[in-house]
PDB file of C-alpha atoms in Angstrom:
ATOM      1  CA  MET A   1     -26.267  -6.769  93.631  1.00  0.00           C
ATOM      2  CA  LEU A   2     -25.586  -5.009  90.366  1.00  0.00           C
ATOM      3  CA  PRO A   3     -24.699  -7.183  87.371  1.00  0.00           C
ATOM      4  CA  ARG A   4     -21.086  -7.028  86.250  1.00  0.00           C
ATOM      5  CA  VAL A   5     -20.468  -4.368  83.616  1.00  0.00           C
ATOM      6  CA  ALA A   6     -18.372  -6.906  81.731  1.00  0.00           C
ATOM      7  CA  ASP A   7     -21.261  -9.391  81.374  1.00  0.00           C
ATOM      8  CA  SER A   8     -22.582 -10.200  77.912  1.00  0.00           C
ATOM      9  CA  LEU A   9     -25.841  -8.342  78.576  1.00  0.00           C
ATOM     10  CA  SER A  10     -24.192  -5.178  79.878  1.00  0.00           C
ATOM     11  CA  PHE A  11     -25.217  -2.840  77.044  1.00  0.00           C
ATOM     12  CA  LEU A  12     -28.412  -2.807  74.989  1.00  0.00           C
ATOM     13  CA  TYR A  13     -28.960  -0.364  72.132  1.00  0.00           C
ATOM     14  CA  LEU A  14     -32.466   0.555  70.928  1.00  0.00           C
ATOM     15  CA  ASP A  15     -33.776   2.824  68.197  1.00  0.00           C
ATOM     16  CA  MET A  16     -37.145   3.536  66.542  1.00  0.00           C
ATOM     17  CA  VAL A  17     -39.162   1.975  69.392  1.00  0.00           C
ATOM     18  CA  ARG A  18     -41.363   3.044  72.287  1.00  0.00           C
ATOM     19  CA  VAL A  19     -40.240   1.759  75.708  1.00  0.00           C
ATOM     20  CA  VAL A  20     -43.099   1.248  78.165  1.00  0.00           C
ATOM     21  CA  GLN A  21     -43.911  -0.539  81.413  1.00  0.00           C
ATOM     22  CA  ASP A  22     -46.753  -3.060  81.416  1.00  0.00           C
ATOM     23  CA  ASP A  23     -47.986  -5.615  83.950  1.00  0.00           C
ATOM     24  CA  THR A  24     -45.146  -7.998  83.061  1.00  0.00           C
ATOM     25  CA  GLY A  25     -42.152  -5.687  82.832  1.00  0.00           C
ATOM     26  CA  VAL A  26     -40.403  -3.141  80.633  1.00  0.00           C
ATOM     27  CA  CYS A  27     -40.854  -3.766  76.936  1.00  0.00           C
ATOM     28  CA  ALA A  28     -40.052  -2.153  73.595  1.00  0.00           C
ATOM     29  CA  GLN A  29     -43.047  -1.616  71.328  1.00  0.00           C
ATOM     30  CA  ILE A  30     -42.186  -2.007  67.653  1.00  0.00           C
ATOM     31  CA  GLN A  31     -44.770  -0.689  65.209  1.00  0.00           C
ATOM     32  CA  ILE A  32     -44.796  -3.104  62.276  1.00  0.00           C
ATOM     33  CA  ASP A  33     -47.814  -1.638  60.464  1.00  0.00           C
ATOM     34  CA  GLU A  34     -51.127   0.018  61.271  1.00  0.00           C
ATOM     35  CA  HIS A  35     -52.598  -3.203  62.633  1.00  0.00           C
ATOM     36  CA  ARG A  36     -49.595  -4.858  64.271  1.00  0.00           C
ATOM     37  CA  THR A  37     -47.333  -3.914  67.163  1.00  0.00           C
ATOM     38  CA  ASP A  38     -44.687  -6.358  68.369  1.00  0.00           C
ATOM     39  CA  LEU A  39     -43.427  -6.425  71.946  1.00  0.00           C
ATOM     40  CA  VAL A  40     -39.880  -7.278  72.987  1.00  0.00           C
ATOM     41  CA  TYR A  41     -39.324  -7.491  76.745  1.00  0.00           C
ATOM     42  CA  ILE A  42     -36.112  -5.964  78.070  1.00  0.00           C
ATOM     43  CA  PRO A  43     -34.085  -7.891  80.702  1.00  0.00           C
ATOM     44  CA  THR A  44     -33.758  -4.876  82.995  1.00  0.00           C
ATOM     45  CA  ALA A  45     -32.280  -6.831  85.916  1.00  0.00           C
ATOM     46  CA  ALA A  46     -29.409  -8.077  83.701  1.00  0.00           C
ATOM     47  CA  LEU A  47     -28.588  -4.735  82.065  1.00  0.00           C
ATOM     48  CA  SER A  48     -25.959  -2.287  83.212  1.00  0.00           C
ATOM     49  CA  CYS A  49     -26.703   0.344  80.552  1.00  0.00           C
ATOM     50  CA  LEU A  50     -29.543   0.985  78.107  1.00  0.00           C
ATOM     51  CA  LEU A  51     -28.611   3.117  75.087  1.00  0.00           C
ATOM     52  CA  LEU A  52     -31.560   5.012  73.611  1.00  0.00           C
ATOM     53  CA  GLY A  53     -30.958   5.913  69.978  1.00  0.00           C
ATOM     54  CA  PRO A  54     -32.931   8.077  67.516  1.00  0.00           C
ATOM     55  CA  GLY A  55     -36.688   7.589  67.392  1.00  0.00           C
ATOM     56  CA  VAL A  56     -36.995   6.195  70.931  1.00  0.00           C
ATOM     57  CA  SER A  57     -39.599   7.390  73.405  1.00  0.00           C
ATOM     58  CA  ILE A  58     -39.743   6.098  76.983  1.00  0.00           C
ATOM     59  CA  THR A  59     -42.338   6.438  79.722  1.00  0.00           C
ATOM     60  CA  THR A  60     -41.721   7.471  83.316  1.00  0.00           C
ATOM     61  CA  PRO A  61     -42.812   4.090  84.773  1.00  0.00           C
ATOM     62  CA  ALA A  62     -40.290   2.354  82.498  1.00  0.00           C
ATOM     63  CA  LEU A  63     -37.528   4.701  83.640  1.00  0.00           C
ATOM     64  CA  THR A  64     -38.517   4.055  87.265  1.00  0.00           C
ATOM     65  CA  THR A  65     -38.152   0.297  86.807  1.00  0.00           C
ATOM     66  CA  LEU A  66     -34.757   0.702  85.126  1.00  0.00           C
ATOM     67  CA  ALA A  67     -33.575   2.900  87.990  1.00  0.00           C
ATOM     68  CA  ARG A  68     -34.843   0.392  90.561  1.00  0.00           C
ATOM     69  CA  HIS A  69     -32.808  -2.344  88.876  1.00  0.00           C
ATOM     70  CA  GLY A  70     -29.684  -0.172  88.787  1.00  0.00           C
ATOM     71  CA  THR A  71     -29.603   0.300  85.013  1.00  0.00           C
ATOM     72  CA  SER A  72     -28.019   3.454  83.598  1.00  0.00           C
ATOM     73  CA  VAL A  73     -29.828   5.082  80.673  1.00  0.00           C
ATOM     74  CA  VAL A  74     -27.896   7.074  78.056  1.00  0.00           C
ATOM     75  CA  CYS A  75     -29.410   9.015  75.166  1.00  0.00           C
ATOM     76  CA  VAL A  76     -27.165   8.441  72.135  1.00  0.00           C
ATOM     77  CA  GLY A  77     -26.981   9.010  68.399  1.00  0.00           C
ATOM     78  CA  ALA A  78     -27.481   6.436  65.659  1.00  0.00           C
ATOM     79  CA  GLY A  79     -25.449   3.318  66.384  1.00  0.00           C
ATOM     80  CA  GLY A  80     -24.356   4.758  69.734  1.00  0.00           C
ATOM     81  CA  VAL A  81     -21.853   7.176  68.181  1.00  0.00           C
ATOM     82  CA  ARG A  82     -23.040  10.204  70.166  1.00  0.00           C
ATOM     83  CA  ALA A  83     -23.763  10.588  73.876  1.00  0.00           C
ATOM     84  CA  TYR A  84     -26.155  13.432  74.659  1.00  0.00           C
ATOM     85  CA  ALA A  85     -27.306  12.774  78.229  1.00  0.00           C
ATOM     86  CA  GLY A  86     -27.187  10.121  80.908  1.00  0.00           C
ATOM     87  CA  ILE A  87     -29.500   9.071  83.737  1.00  0.00           C
ATOM     88  CA  LEU A  88     -27.664   7.270  86.528  1.00  0.00           C
ATOM     89  CA  PRO A  89     -29.553   5.219  89.153  1.00  0.00           C
ATOM     90  CA  ASP A  90     -29.074   5.896  92.856  1.00  0.00           C
ATOM     91  CA  SER A  91     -27.925   2.301  93.347  1.00  0.00           C
ATOM     92  CA  LEU A  92     -24.959   2.648  90.959  1.00  0.00           C
ATOM     93  CA  THR A  93     -21.743   1.894  92.824  1.00  0.00           C
ATOM     94  CA  THR A  94     -19.312   4.778  93.361  1.00  0.00           C
ATOM     95  CA  HIS A  95     -16.324   2.428  93.422  1.00  0.00           C
ATOM     96  CA  TRP A  96     -14.926   3.421  90.020  1.00  0.00           C
ATOM     97  CA  LEU A  97     -15.625   7.125  90.571  1.00  0.00           C
ATOM     98  CA  GLU A  98     -13.735   6.986  93.870  1.00  0.00           C
ATOM     99  CA  GLN A  99     -10.819   5.275  92.135  1.00  0.00           C
ATOM    100  CA  GLN A 100     -10.828   7.960  89.449  1.00  0.00           C
ATOM    101  CA  VAL A 101     -10.930  10.879  91.881  1.00  0.00           C
ATOM    102  CA  ALA A 102      -8.234   9.383  94.138  1.00  0.00           C
ATOM    103  CA  THR A 103      -5.792   8.874  91.262  1.00  0.00           C
ATOM    104  CA  TRP A 104      -6.676  12.169  89.562  1.00  0.00           C
ATOM    105  CA  ALA A 105      -6.185  14.282  92.702  1.00  0.00           C
ATOM    106  CA  ASP A 106      -2.723  12.837  93.476  1.00  0.00           C
ATOM    107  CA  PRO A 107      -0.108  14.240  91.023  1.00  0.00           C
ATOM    108  CA  THR A 108       2.105  11.142  91.376  1.00  0.00           C
ATOM    109  CA  ARG A 109      -0.714   8.678  90.754  1.00  0.00           C
ATOM    110  CA  ARG A 110      -2.110  10.853  87.990  1.00  0.00           C
ATOM    111  CA  LEU A 111       1.203  10.653  86.158  1.00  0.00           C
ATOM    112  CA  GLU A 112       1.270   6.894  86.726  1.00  0.00           C
ATOM    113  CA  ILE A 113      -2.122   6.564  85.015  1.00  0.00           C
ATOM    114  CA  ALA A 114      -0.917   8.727  82.116  1.00  0.00           C
ATOM    115  CA  VAL A 115       2.135   6.463  81.704  1.00  0.00           C
ATOM    116  CA  ARG A 116      -0.055   3.362  81.811  1.00  0.00           C
ATOM    117  CA  MET A 117      -2.276   4.807  79.094  1.00  0.00           C
ATOM    118  CA  TYR A 118       0.781   5.513  76.951  1.00  0.00           C
ATOM    119  CA  ARG A 119       1.977   1.929  77.391  1.00  0.00           C
ATOM    120  CA  MET A 120      -1.456   0.636  76.431  1.00  0.00           C
ATOM    121  CA  ARG A 121      -1.270   2.636  73.200  1.00  0.00           C
ATOM    122  CA  PHE A 122       2.340   1.815  72.299  1.00  0.00           C
ATOM    123  CA  LYS A 123       3.089  -1.587  73.772  1.00  0.00           C
ATOM    124  CA  ASP A 124       6.538  -1.892  72.168  1.00  0.00           C
ATOM    125  CA  THR A 125       7.932   1.374  73.532  1.00  0.00           C
ATOM    126  CA  GLU A 126      10.192   1.652  76.567  1.00  0.00           C
ATOM    127  CA  VAL A 127       9.232   4.449  78.957  1.00  0.00           C
ATOM    128  CA  PRO A 128      11.931   5.859  81.286  1.00  0.00           C
ATOM    129  CA  GLN A 129      11.247   5.336  84.972  1.00  0.00           C
ATOM    130  CA  SER A 130      11.428   9.060  85.811  1.00  0.00           C
ATOM    131  CA  VAL A 131       9.541  10.302  82.740  1.00  0.00           C
ATOM    132  CA  THR A 132       7.703  13.619  83.023  1.00  0.00           C
ATOM    133  CA  LEU A 133       4.384  14.470  81.419  1.00  0.00           C
ATOM    134  CA  GLU A 134       6.171  16.854  79.053  1.00  0.00           C
ATOM    135  CA  GLN A 135       8.497  14.057  77.919  1.00  0.00           C
ATOM    136  CA  LEU A 136       5.514  11.725  77.576  1.00  0.00           C
ATOM    137  CA  ARG A 137       3.794  14.194  75.244  1.00  0.00           C
ATOM    138  CA  GLY A 138       6.960  14.351  73.165  1.00  0.00           C
ATOM    139  CA  LEU A 139       7.177  10.561  72.913  1.00  0.00           C
ATOM    140  CA  GLU A 140       3.508  10.397  71.940  1.00  0.00           C
ATOM    141  CA  GLY A 141       4.008  13.016  69.241  1.00  0.00           C
ATOM    142  CA  GLN A 142       6.929  11.117  67.724  1.00  0.00           C
ATOM    143  CA  ARG A 143       5.006   7.852  67.620  1.00  0.00           C
ATOM    144  CA  MET A 144       1.954   9.455  66.024  1.00  0.00           C
ATOM    145  CA  LYS A 145       4.071  11.149  63.334  1.00  0.00           C
ATOM    146  CA  ALA A 146       5.622   7.804  62.511  1.00  0.00           C
ATOM    147  CA  PHE A 147       2.193   6.182  62.341  1.00  0.00           C
ATOM    148  CA  TYR A 148       0.856   8.933  60.054  1.00  0.00           C
ATOM    149  CA  LYS A 149       3.837   8.387  57.756  1.00  0.00           C
ATOM    150  CA  ILE A 150       3.242   4.632  57.556  1.00  0.00           C
ATOM    151  CA  LEU A 151      -0.459   5.046  56.743  1.00  0.00           C
ATOM    152  CA  ALA A 152       0.268   7.754  54.166  1.00  0.00           C
ATOM    153  CA  GLN A 153       2.781   5.480  52.407  1.00  0.00           C
ATOM    154  CA  GLN A 154       0.349   2.567  52.453  1.00  0.00           C
ATOM    155  CA  HIS A 155      -2.330   4.639  50.723  1.00  0.00           C
ATOM    156  CA  GLY A 156       0.034   6.537  48.423  1.00  0.00           C
ATOM    157  CA  ILE A 157      -1.052  10.022  49.451  1.00  0.00           C
ATOM    158  CA  GLY A 158       2.322  11.564  50.143  1.00  0.00           C
ATOM    159  CA  ARG A 159       3.002  13.550  53.265  1.00  0.00           C
ATOM    160  CA  PHE A 160       0.177  13.922  55.797  1.00  0.00           C
ATOM    161  CA  ARG A 161      -0.198  16.492  58.562  1.00  0.00           C
ATOM    162  CA  ARG A 162      -2.957  16.347  61.155  1.00  0.00           C
ATOM    163  CA  ASN A 163      -4.820  19.629  60.911  1.00  0.00           C
ATOM    164  CA  TYR A 164      -7.969  20.196  62.955  1.00  0.00           C
ATOM    165  CA  ARG A 165      -9.404  23.610  62.034  1.00  0.00           C
ATOM    166  CA  PRO A 166     -13.058  24.107  62.987  1.00  0.00           C
ATOM    167  CA  ASP A 167     -12.965  27.665  61.591  1.00  0.00           C
ATOM    168  CA  GLN A 168     -11.760  26.377  58.183  1.00  0.00           C
ATOM    169  CA  TRP A 169     -13.684  23.128  58.095  1.00  0.00           C
ATOM    170  CA  ASP A 170     -14.442  22.936  54.361  1.00  0.00           C
ATOM    171  CA  SER A 171     -10.844  23.651  53.380  1.00  0.00           C
ATOM    172  CA  GLN A 172      -9.473  20.514  55.043  1.00  0.00           C
ATOM    173  CA  ASP A 173      -8.323  17.511  53.037  1.00  0.00           C
ATOM    174  CA  PRO A 174     -10.474  14.319  52.982  1.00  0.00           C
ATOM    175  CA  VAL A 175      -8.316  12.430  55.501  1.00  0.00           C
ATOM    176  CA  ASN A 176      -8.553  15.202  58.099  1.00  0.00           C
ATOM    177  CA  LEU A 177     -12.304  15.549  57.528  1.00  0.00           C
ATOM    178  CA  ALA A 178     -12.856  11.803  57.862  1.00  0.00           C
ATOM    179  CA  LEU A 179     -10.638  11.617  60.924  1.00  0.00           C
ATOM    180  CA  SER A 180     -12.487  14.436  62.689  1.00  0.00           C
ATOM    181  CA  ALA A 181     -15.858  12.818  61.936  1.00  0.00           C
ATOM    182  CA  ALA A 182     -14.712   9.348  63.038  1.00  0.00           C
ATOM    183  CA  ASN A 183     -13.132  10.724  66.227  1.00  0.00           C
ATOM    184  CA  THR A 184     -16.409  12.445  67.116  1.00  0.00           C
ATOM    185  CA  CYS A 185     -18.174   9.085  66.784  1.00  0.00           C
ATOM    186  CA  LEU A 186     -15.535   7.456  68.960  1.00  0.00           C
ATOM    187  CA  TYR A 187     -15.954  10.142  71.632  1.00  0.00           C
ATOM    188  CA  GLY A 188     -19.669   9.336  71.834  1.00  0.00           C
ATOM    189  CA  VAL A 189     -19.049   5.627  72.384  1.00  0.00           C
ATOM    190  CA  VAL A 190     -16.417   6.314  75.062  1.00  0.00           C
ATOM    191  CA  HIS A 191     -18.687   8.862  76.763  1.00  0.00           C
ATOM    192  CA  ALA A 192     -21.507   6.308  76.995  1.00  0.00           C
ATOM    193  CA  ALA A 193     -19.159   3.711  78.514  1.00  0.00           C
ATOM    194  CA  LEU A 194     -17.857   6.158  81.134  1.00  0.00           C
ATOM    195  CA  LEU A 195     -21.380   7.178  82.123  1.00  0.00           C
ATOM    196  CA  ALA A 196     -22.371   3.520  82.474  1.00  0.00           C
ATOM    197  CA  LEU A 197     -19.497   3.047  84.933  1.00  0.00           C
ATOM    198  CA  GLY A 198     -20.503   6.144  86.907  1.00  0.00           C
ATOM    199  CA  LEU A 199     -17.244   7.942  86.075  1.00  0.00           C
ATOM    200  CA  SER A 200     -16.737  11.667  85.559  1.00  0.00           C
ATOM    201  CA  PRO A 201     -15.994  12.490  81.886  1.00  0.00           C
ATOM    202  CA  ALA A 202     -14.439  15.789  83.041  1.00  0.00           C
ATOM    203  CA  LEU A 203     -11.554  14.447  85.166  1.00  0.00           C
ATOM    204  CA  GLY A 204      -8.877  13.643  82.613  1.00  0.00           C
ATOM    205  CA  TYR A 205      -5.316  12.542  83.288  1.00  0.00           C
ATOM    206  CA  VAL A 206      -3.699  14.021  80.176  1.00  0.00           C
ATOM    207  CA  HIS A 207      -6.407  16.345  78.863  1.00  0.00           C
ATOM    208  CA  THR A 208      -7.926  19.011  81.111  1.00  0.00           C
ATOM    209  CA  GLY A 209     -10.142  22.081  81.094  1.00  0.00           C
ATOM    210  CA  THR A 210     -13.201  20.527  79.443  1.00  0.00           C
ATOM    211  CA  GLN A 211     -16.190  18.420  80.466  1.00  0.00           C
ATOM    212  CA  HIS A 212     -14.913  15.696  78.096  1.00  0.00           C
ATOM    213  CA  ALA A 213     -11.268  15.550  79.225  1.00  0.00           C
ATOM    214  CA  PHE A 214     -11.388  11.888  80.317  1.00  0.00           C
ATOM    215  CA  VAL A 215     -13.347  11.023  77.167  1.00  0.00           C
ATOM    216  CA  TYR A 216     -10.450  12.330  75.067  1.00  0.00           C
ATOM    217  CA  ASP A 217      -7.937  10.430  77.228  1.00  0.00           C
ATOM    218  CA  VAL A 218      -9.689   7.104  76.761  1.00  0.00           C
ATOM    219  CA  ALA A 219     -10.494   7.677  73.080  1.00  0.00           C
ATOM    220  CA  ASP A 220      -6.776   8.133  72.357  1.00  0.00           C
ATOM    221  CA  LEU A 221      -6.281   4.477  73.303  1.00  0.00           C
ATOM    222  CA  TYR A 222      -8.190   3.331  70.206  1.00  0.00           C
ATOM    223  CA  LYS A 223      -7.540   5.878  67.473  1.00  0.00           C
ATOM    224  CA  ALA A 224      -4.598   3.991  65.985  1.00  0.00           C
ATOM    225  CA  ASP A 225      -6.720   0.839  65.699  1.00  0.00           C
ATOM    226  CA  VAL A 226     -10.102   2.330  64.827  1.00  0.00           C
ATOM    227  CA  THR A 227     -10.355   5.857  63.439  1.00  0.00           C
ATOM    228  CA  LEU A 228      -6.966   6.438  61.781  1.00  0.00           C
ATOM    229  CA  PRO A 229      -7.055   3.442  59.388  1.00  0.00           C
ATOM    230  CA  LEU A 230     -10.661   4.322  58.539  1.00  0.00           C
ATOM    231  CA  ALA A 231      -9.807   7.960  57.773  1.00  0.00           C
ATOM    232  CA  PHE A 232      -6.844   7.154  55.535  1.00  0.00           C
ATOM    233  CA  ALA A 233      -8.953   4.610  53.634  1.00  0.00           C
ATOM    234  CA  LEU A 234     -11.276   7.505  52.665  1.00  0.00           C
ATOM    235  CA  HIS A 235      -8.567   9.727  51.179  1.00  0.00           C
ATOM    236  CA  ASN A 236     -10.309   9.680  47.766  1.00  0.00           C
ATOM    237  CA  SER A 237     -13.858   9.998  49.105  1.00  0.00           C
ATOM    238  CA  ASP A 238     -16.228  12.684  47.787  1.00  0.00           C
ATOM    239  CA  ASN A 239     -17.992  12.836  51.153  1.00  0.00           C
ATOM    240  CA  PRO A 240     -15.469  11.661  53.777  1.00  0.00           C
ATOM    241  CA  GLU A 241     -17.475  12.889  56.787  1.00  0.00           C
ATOM    242  CA  GLN A 242     -20.621  10.953  55.929  1.00  0.00           C
ATOM    243  CA  GLN A 243     -18.781   7.798  54.917  1.00  0.00           C
ATOM    244  CA  ALA A 244     -16.626   7.899  58.047  1.00  0.00           C
ATOM    245  CA  ARG A 245     -19.718   8.039  60.278  1.00  0.00           C
ATOM    246  CA  ARG A 246     -21.465   5.241  58.405  1.00  0.00           C
ATOM    247  CA  ARG A 247     -18.446   2.942  58.327  1.00  0.00           C
ATOM    248  CA  PHE A 248     -17.735   3.588  61.983  1.00  0.00           C
ATOM    249  CA  ARG A 249     -21.272   2.526  62.903  1.00  0.00           C
ATOM    250  CA  GLU A 250     -20.890  -0.620  60.807  1.00  0.00           C
ATOM    251  CA  ASP A 251     -17.448  -1.453  62.212  1.00  0.00           C
ATOM    252  CA  LEU A 252     -18.550  -0.825  65.796  1.00  0.00           C
ATOM    253  CA  ARG A 253     -20.726  -3.957  65.711  1.00  0.00           C
ATOM    254  CA  LEU A 254     -17.721  -6.025  64.637  1.00  0.00           C
ATOM    255  CA  LEU A 255     -15.210  -4.463  67.021  1.00  0.00           C
ATOM    256  CA  ARG A 256     -17.388  -4.793  70.118  1.00  0.00           C
ATOM    257  CA  LEU A 257     -15.751  -1.607  71.313  1.00  0.00           C
ATOM    258  CA  LEU A 258     -17.935  -0.915  74.364  1.00  0.00           C
ATOM    259  CA  PRO A 259     -16.889  -4.025  76.371  1.00  0.00           C
ATOM    260  CA  ARG A 260     -13.278  -3.332  75.434  1.00  0.00           C
ATOM    261  CA  ILE A 261     -13.514   0.239  76.726  1.00  0.00           C
ATOM    262  CA  VAL A 262     -15.075  -0.912  79.993  1.00  0.00           C
ATOM    263  CA  GLN A 263     -12.376  -3.522  80.570  1.00  0.00           C
ATOM    264  CA  ASP A 264      -9.533  -1.126  79.731  1.00  0.00           C
ATOM    265  CA  VAL A 265     -10.837   1.688  81.946  1.00  0.00           C
ATOM    266  CA  GLN A 266     -11.357  -0.654  84.875  1.00  0.00           C
ATOM    267  CA  SER A 267      -7.840  -2.000  84.370  1.00  0.00           C
ATOM    268  CA  LEU A 268      -6.410   1.526  84.363  1.00  0.00           C
ATOM    269  CA  LEU A 269      -8.179   2.521  87.569  1.00  0.00           C
ATOM    270  CA  THR A 270      -7.449  -0.712  89.443  1.00  0.00           C
ATOM    271  CA  PRO A 271      -4.244  -0.537  91.516  1.00  0.00           C
ATOM    272  CA  PRO A 272      -1.791  -3.220  90.358  1.00  0.00           C
ATOM    273  CA  HIS A 273      -1.209  -6.161  92.705  1.00  0.00           C
ATOM    274  CA  PRO A 274       1.881  -7.937  91.367  1.00  0.00           C
ATOM    275  CA  GLN A 275       1.963 -10.523  94.176  1.00  0.00           C
ATOM    276  CA  ALA A 276      -1.656 -11.596  93.760  1.00  0.00           C
ATOM    277  CA  THR A 277      -2.422 -14.953  92.221  1.00  0.00           C
ATOM    278  CA  THR A 278      -4.520 -15.323  89.095  1.00  0.00           C
ATOM    279  CA  ALA A 279      -7.466 -16.644  91.079  1.00  0.00           C
ATOM    280  CA  GLY A 280      -7.069 -13.782  93.520  1.00  0.00           C
ATOM    281  CA  ASP A 281      -7.110 -11.240  90.707  1.00  0.00           C
ATOM    282  CA  ASP A 282     -10.362 -12.683  89.375  1.00  0.00           C
ATOM    283  CA  ALA A 283     -11.871 -12.597  92.841  1.00  0.00           C
ATOM    284  CA  ASP A 284     -10.764  -8.990  93.387  1.00  0.00           C
ATOM    285  CA  GLU A 285     -12.255  -7.966  90.044  1.00  0.00           C
ATOM    286  CA  GLU A 286     -15.510  -9.734  90.884  1.00  0.00           C
ATOM    287  CA  ARG A 287     -15.732  -8.018  94.262  1.00  0.00           C
ATOM    288  CA  SER A 288     -14.836  -4.589  92.893  1.00  0.00           C
ATOM    289  CA  GLU A 289     -17.409  -4.744  90.085  1.00  0.00           C
ATOM    290  CA  ARG A 290     -20.117  -5.981  92.429  1.00  0.00           C
ATOM    291  CA  ARG A 291     -19.358  -3.521  95.211  1.00  0.00           C
ATOM    292  CA  ASP A 292     -22.823  -2.098  95.686  1.00  0.00           C
ATOM    293  CA  VAL A 293     -23.635   0.574  98.249  1.00  0.00           C
ATOM    294  CA  GLN A 294     -26.545  -0.629 100.337  1.00  0.00           C
ATOM    295  CA  MET A 295     -26.109   2.203 102.857  1.00  0.00           C
ATOM    296  CA  VAL A 296     -24.423   5.589 102.880  1.00  0.00           C
ATOM    297  CA  HIS A 297     -21.094   5.401 104.708  1.00  0.00           C
ATOM    298  CA  LEU A 298     -18.852   8.018 106.335  1.00  0.00           C
ATOM    299  CA  TRP A 299     -15.332   8.850 105.186  1.00  0.00           C
ATOM    300  CA  ASP A 300     -12.414   9.232 107.582  1.00  0.00           C
ATOM    301  CA  PRO A 301      -8.849  10.104 106.430  1.00  0.00           C
ATOM    302  CA  LYS A 302      -7.304   7.757 109.022  1.00  0.00           C
ATOM    303  CA  SER A 303      -9.833   4.988 109.589  1.00  0.00           C
ATOM    304  CA  GLY A 304     -11.216   4.804 106.065  1.00  0.00           C
ATOM    305  CA  ILE A 305     -14.881   3.856 105.654  1.00  0.00           C
ATOM    306  CA  LEU A 306     -17.022   4.068 108.797  1.00  0.00           C
ATOM    307  CA  PRO A 307     -20.659   3.033 109.209  1.00  0.00           C
ATOM    308  CA  ALA A 308     -23.295   5.735 109.107  1.00  0.00           C
ATOM    309  CA  GLY A 309     -26.229   5.876 111.501  1.00  0.00           C
ATOM    310  CA  VAL A 310     -23.907   5.821 114.513  1.00  0.00           C
ATOM    311  CA  ASN A 311     -23.630   8.566 117.127  1.00  0.00           C
ATOM    312  CA  TYR A 312     -19.926   9.358 117.427  1.00  0.00           C
ATOM    313  CA  ALA A 313     -20.276  11.875 120.278  1.00  0.00           C
ATOM    314  CA  ASN A 314     -17.972  11.391 123.257  1.00  0.00           C
ATOM    315  CA  GLY A 315     -19.519   9.806 126.316  1.00  0.00           C
ATOM    316  CA  ASP A 316     -18.962  13.007 128.315  1.00  0.00           C
ATOM    317  CA  THR A 317     -21.247  15.115 126.111  1.00  0.00           C
TER     318      THR A 317
END
């Protein structure tokens, strides 16, 4: 069985090491000086995702062992604030991907997920029962304007307007520059978490038309808590982009954002069961996270999952 993604050893970040396979297992070689190399063995069987940062090299035998143990490997930037590529093992469960596709493809359920994301962002806001996506965007815009105003007053910078202009990058004010840089870091962390779960970053519920649509959806859940306060705190910075990236990497260790993202995404994609008991909910979560595919199954729109390896021809043929 795969380890739970929510376990304490789910994610491991490495940088400036060489990852190799020896007779004992997978280890990280750390070059201390010309005459000394330390070895740190990696608990591959207990890892859900290995994040490879700058300066890491890895051998094919090491990658083979990680894949055999069901560990996803993601190439990331310093501190995990970029996600460049991901290697997913064949044994990774498709449970969460199936949940994502099923809710994304159904317009009613897709809207339900969008409403749930809005409620996660603004817990004190009432949402009408028959709200449309257009109305939801309007409500979100009003709340964000109010939040910008509060932060601007707290930092004494007057009126603030969010302005993302890639073609006029250098002409932006420090808060907008810092916010764009911090958001980019946040997107990388979210991207790594989605890849570790085996989800598609392209199938967004609010955003669409890009390979990172779901990344933007999930990142919006944390901007008010993470990137916006950081950006406004740098309103007098001489180099807001650089300081935003550095502070985000430092804060990420304190916020433990990756486990939070995993838990929130799983909660979003799990159908609510209001009549279930607390113990039942825990059991359902345990089963859903450990749902490993030992054999390829067949899909049927009426019967659901059917076993493969069975001849379904009629007896007359």
